[in-house]
Short mmCIF file of C-alpha atoms in Angstrom, two decimals:
data_model
loop_
_atom_site.label_atom_id
_atom_site.label_comp_id
_atom_site.label_asym_id
_atom_site.label_seq_id
_atom_site.Cartn_x
_atom_site.Cartn_y
_atom_site.Cartn_z
CA UNK A 1 -61.68 14.27 34.41
CA UNK A 2 -58.74 14.12 36.83
CA UNK A 3 -54.80 14.65 35.74
CA UNK A 4 -52.26 14.62 38.38
CA UNK A 5 -48.66 15.67 37.41
CA UNK A 6 -45.99 14.19 39.78
CA UNK A 7 -43.17 16.37 39.48
CA UNK A 8 -40.36 18.28 40.57
CA UNK A 9 -39.08 21.82 39.36
CA UNK A 10 -35.46 20.71 39.61
CA UNK A 11 -36.05 18.30 37.03
CA UNK A 12 -35.80 19.42 33.33
CA UNK A 13 -38.72 17.42 31.88
CA UNK A 14 -40.77 18.06 34.93
CA UNK A 15 -40.52 21.72 34.23
CA UNK A 16 -41.29 21.41 30.63
CA UNK A 17 -44.60 19.42 31.09
CA UNK A 18 -45.42 21.95 34.35
CA UNK A 19 -45.09 24.99 31.93
CA UNK A 20 -46.95 23.12 29.00
CA UNK A 21 -50.03 22.35 31.10
CA UNK A 22 -50.09 25.76 32.59
CA UNK A 23 -49.97 27.32 29.17
CA UNK A 24 -52.45 25.03 27.75
CA UNK A 25 -55.01 26.18 30.73
CA UNK A 26 -55.16 22.57 31.72
CA UNK A 27 -56.99 21.74 34.91
CA UNK A 28 -54.19 19.36 36.87
CA UNK A 29 -53.50 18.44 40.12
CA UNK A 30 -49.73 19.32 41.02
CA UNK A 31 -48.08 16.56 43.13
CA UNK A 32 -44.66 17.76 44.26
CA UNK A 33 -42.36 15.03 44.82
CA UNK A 34 -39.25 16.33 46.52
CA UNK A 35 -36.49 14.60 44.91
CA UNK A 36 -33.45 16.27 47.19
CA UNK A 37 -35.42 14.70 50.14
CA UNK A 38 -35.31 11.18 48.29
CA UNK A 39 -39.16 11.14 47.99
CA UNK A 40 -39.20 9.56 44.75
CA UNK A 41 -37.27 6.32 46.41
CA UNK A 42 -40.45 5.82 48.70
CA UNK A 43 -42.07 2.64 48.67
CA UNK A 44 -45.31 4.63 48.12
CA UNK A 45 -43.95 6.42 45.20
CA UNK A 46 -42.76 3.16 43.63
CA UNK A 47 -46.35 2.03 43.70
CA UNK A 48 -46.92 4.97 41.30
CA UNK A 49 -43.72 4.73 39.09
CA UNK A 50 -41.87 1.58 39.12
CA UNK A 51 -38.72 3.90 37.68
CA UNK A 52 -39.07 6.05 40.70
CA UNK A 53 -38.31 9.16 38.86
CA UNK A 54 -40.33 12.42 37.80
CA UNK A 55 -42.38 13.35 35.68
CA UNK A 56 -45.52 11.02 35.95
CA UNK A 57 -49.09 11.48 35.22
CA UNK A 58 -52.03 9.77 36.51
CA UNK A 59 -54.98 10.62 34.07
CA UNK A 60 -58.02 8.78 35.52
CA UNK A 61 -56.08 6.02 36.62
CA UNK A 62 -54.11 5.80 33.88
CA UNK A 63 -50.39 6.16 34.93
CA UNK A 64 -47.54 7.05 32.45
CA UNK A 65 -44.23 8.06 32.80
CA UNK A 66 -41.20 9.66 30.48
CA UNK A 67 -41.87 13.13 29.29
CA UNK A 68 -42.12 12.51 25.86
CA UNK A 69 -44.84 9.83 25.92
CA UNK A 70 -46.80 11.82 28.31
CA UNK A 71 -46.47 14.82 25.94
CA UNK A 72 -47.84 12.45 23.04
CA UNK A 73 -50.40 11.26 25.36
CA UNK A 74 -51.83 14.72 26.40
CA UNK A 75 -51.77 15.49 22.65
CA UNK A 76 -53.89 12.52 21.81
CA UNK A 77 -56.40 13.56 24.42
CA UNK A 78 -56.50 16.92 23.43
CA UNK A 79 -55.36 18.57 26.67
CA UNK A 80 -52.70 20.79 24.83
CA UNK A 81 -52.73 23.11 21.85
CA UNK A 82 -52.19 21.62 18.38
CA UNK A 83 -49.88 24.56 17.58
CA UNK A 84 -47.71 23.25 20.29
CA UNK A 85 -47.76 19.56 19.03
CA UNK A 86 -49.19 19.96 15.45
CA UNK A 87 -51.41 17.56 14.06
CA UNK A 88 -49.70 17.66 10.54
CA UNK A 89 -47.89 14.46 10.28
CA UNK A 90 -44.74 16.16 8.62
CA UNK A 91 -44.51 19.06 10.99
CA UNK A 92 -44.97 16.69 14.02
CA UNK A 93 -42.10 14.58 12.57
CA UNK A 94 -40.08 17.58 12.61
CA UNK A 95 -40.71 18.10 16.38
CA UNK A 96 -40.35 14.33 17.22
CA UNK A 97 -37.28 14.51 15.36
CA UNK A 98 -35.82 16.94 17.77
CA UNK A 99 -37.35 15.08 20.81
CA UNK A 100 -35.74 11.96 19.84
CA UNK A 101 -32.24 13.74 19.02
CA UNK A 102 -32.13 15.66 22.55
CA UNK A 103 -32.09 12.86 25.09
CA UNK A 104 -28.69 11.67 24.14
CA UNK A 105 -27.05 14.55 22.10
CA UNK A 106 -28.22 17.35 24.09
CA UNK A 107 -29.81 16.69 27.43
CA UNK A 108 -27.08 14.28 28.54
CA UNK A 109 -24.19 16.59 28.05
CA UNK A 110 -25.82 19.53 29.63
CA UNK A 111 -27.18 17.23 32.55
CA UNK A 112 -23.80 15.51 33.30
CA UNK A 113 -21.92 19.08 33.21
CA UNK A 114 -24.42 20.32 36.05
CA UNK A 115 -24.10 17.09 38.40
CA UNK A 116 -20.42 16.91 37.91
CA UNK A 117 -19.54 20.54 38.82
CA UNK A 118 -22.63 21.17 41.03
CA UNK A 119 -24.64 18.42 42.24
CA UNK A 120 -21.90 15.48 43.22
CA UNK A 121 -19.74 17.92 45.13
CA UNK A 122 -22.94 18.84 47.33
CA UNK A 123 -23.59 15.14 47.60
CA UNK A 124 -19.86 13.97 47.96
CA UNK A 125 -18.70 16.92 49.81
CA UNK A 126 -15.49 16.23 47.10
CA UNK A 127 -14.62 18.80 44.63
CA UNK A 128 -14.69 18.00 41.04
CA UNK A 129 -11.71 16.90 39.52
CA UNK A 130 -10.48 19.54 36.94
CA UNK A 131 -9.31 17.28 34.60
CA UNK A 132 -12.74 15.44 34.52
CA UNK A 133 -14.89 18.32 34.64
CA UNK A 134 -12.71 19.86 31.59
CA UNK A 135 -13.93 16.96 29.75
CA UNK A 136 -17.43 17.38 30.41
CA UNK A 137 -17.23 21.02 29.62
CA UNK A 138 -15.87 20.22 25.93
CA UNK A 139 -18.88 17.65 25.36
CA UNK A 140 -21.37 20.54 26.62
CA UNK A 141 -19.88 22.88 24.30
CA UNK A 142 -20.17 20.56 21.68
CA UNK A 143 -23.41 20.05 22.11
CA UNK A 144 -24.33 23.57 22.18
CA UNK A 145 -22.50 24.17 19.06
CA UNK A 146 -24.57 21.66 17.42
CA UNK A 147 -27.80 22.82 18.69
CA UNK A 148 -26.97 26.22 17.23
CA UNK A 149 -25.79 25.12 14.24
CA UNK A 150 -27.91 22.52 13.20
CA UNK A 151 -31.35 23.35 14.79
CA UNK A 152 -31.33 27.02 14.99
CA UNK A 153 -30.25 27.60 11.44
CA UNK A 154 -30.39 31.03 9.66
CA UNK A 155 -34.00 31.73 8.42
CA UNK A 156 -35.65 29.54 11.08
CA UNK A 157 -37.26 31.74 14.09
CA UNK A 158 -37.75 28.28 16.17
CA UNK A 159 -36.22 24.89 16.29
CA UNK A 160 -38.76 23.44 13.68
CA UNK A 161 -39.49 26.28 11.37
CA UNK A 162 -41.27 30.01 12.26
CA UNK A 163 -43.76 28.77 14.51
CA UNK A 164 -42.85 27.60 18.55
CA UNK A 165 -43.53 24.19 19.59
CA UNK A 166 -42.97 21.89 22.47
CA UNK A 167 -39.42 21.11 21.05
CA UNK A 168 -38.57 24.77 21.82
CA UNK A 169 -39.79 24.41 25.46
CA UNK A 170 -38.13 21.30 26.10
CA UNK A 171 -34.71 22.55 24.79
CA UNK A 172 -35.02 25.72 26.98
CA UNK A 173 -35.84 23.79 29.82
CA UNK A 174 -32.57 21.70 29.21
CA UNK A 175 -30.50 24.90 28.72
CA UNK A 176 -31.44 26.30 32.33
CA UNK A 177 -29.84 23.27 34.09
CA UNK A 178 -26.15 24.35 33.54
CA UNK A 179 -26.81 28.07 34.75
CA UNK A 180 -26.81 26.22 38.38
CA UNK A 181 -23.46 25.26 37.71
CA UNK A 182 -22.34 28.56 36.70
CA UNK A 183 -22.21 28.17 32.80
CA UNK A 184 -25.02 30.41 31.00
CA UNK A 185 -24.91 29.06 27.50
CA UNK A 186 -26.52 32.61 26.22
CA UNK A 187 -23.16 34.30 27.13
CA UNK A 188 -21.23 32.39 24.45
CA UNK A 189 -23.86 31.55 21.71
CA UNK A 190 -25.43 34.37 20.66
CA UNK A 191 -28.09 32.97 18.37
CA UNK A 192 -29.04 30.56 21.11
CA UNK A 193 -29.39 33.68 23.52
CA UNK A 194 -31.88 35.39 21.09
CA UNK A 195 -33.94 32.34 20.36
CA UNK A 196 -33.99 31.48 24.22
CA UNK A 197 -35.37 35.12 25.10
CA UNK A 198 -38.32 34.26 22.83
CA UNK A 199 -39.24 31.13 24.17
CA UNK A 200 -39.30 32.52 27.65
CA UNK A 201 -41.24 35.51 26.51
CA UNK A 202 -43.93 32.98 24.65
CA UNK A 203 -44.28 30.87 27.80
CA UNK A 204 -44.54 33.75 30.00
CA UNK A 205 -45.47 33.89 33.07
CA UNK A 206 -45.47 30.16 33.36
CA UNK A 207 -41.73 29.84 32.15
CA UNK A 208 -40.58 32.06 35.22
CA UNK A 209 -42.93 29.87 37.32
CA UNK A 210 -41.41 26.69 36.32
CA UNK A 211 -37.96 28.12 36.91
CA UNK A 212 -38.55 30.08 40.26
CA UNK A 213 -36.41 27.52 42.12
CA UNK A 214 -33.65 27.35 39.70
CA UNK A 215 -33.38 31.23 39.40
CA UNK A 216 -33.53 31.46 43.08
CA UNK A 217 -30.31 29.13 43.21
CA UNK A 218 -28.46 31.16 40.56
CA UNK A 219 -29.14 34.40 42.06
CA UNK A 220 -28.02 33.00 45.36
CA UNK A 221 -24.81 31.93 43.77
CA UNK A 222 -24.19 35.32 42.06
CA UNK A 223 -24.82 36.98 45.41
CA UNK A 224 -22.19 34.72 47.06
CA UNK A 225 -19.45 35.19 44.30
CA UNK A 226 -19.92 38.90 44.73
CA UNK A 227 -18.87 38.92 47.85
CA UNK A 228 -15.84 36.96 47.34
#
């Protein structure tokens, strides 16, 4: 059996799948695709993924993109623990409910804040427009408020109840992204901070391994700020 994961740890869903496969003790071949060098736009990679994005898996010649589809496939192949993506239909439906919600209501706003404040200025050399950035920050905060109030309800330790699932891992990976733009959700949302700590600990040491590049960027920014 051969499983290849095409990924870049700067990508939130790539990190989620990387950590998930590591935790699952799944023997896979990591295939790093450097997004910053534009390797995903190469003709060679286009033959692997017509959408030229990460993550992608190749399982014995079966190539699949889109992180949630990959997750479900891995579960169907019994490559990840059922505790993280439960077999029980109703519990799994709750996990899927979050995964469907998070694309537009959560990931979109956290990603766009990171992109507008951090990535676009690097690419274009132009600082973000303060008014535009403020609008993205409002949407970011609104998404975090909804996440905390609707998914981290009182009495529930994790997103779908008292047992951790892939929903928690996918959400945590998304929350890391705005940290590179100088916004740490845990500093303002205490319930998120407490839950987030538990998720990190559960997936240790692979959670830190999956976020090693991100944390280096965050720490470098902190060092630069301290010198100002």
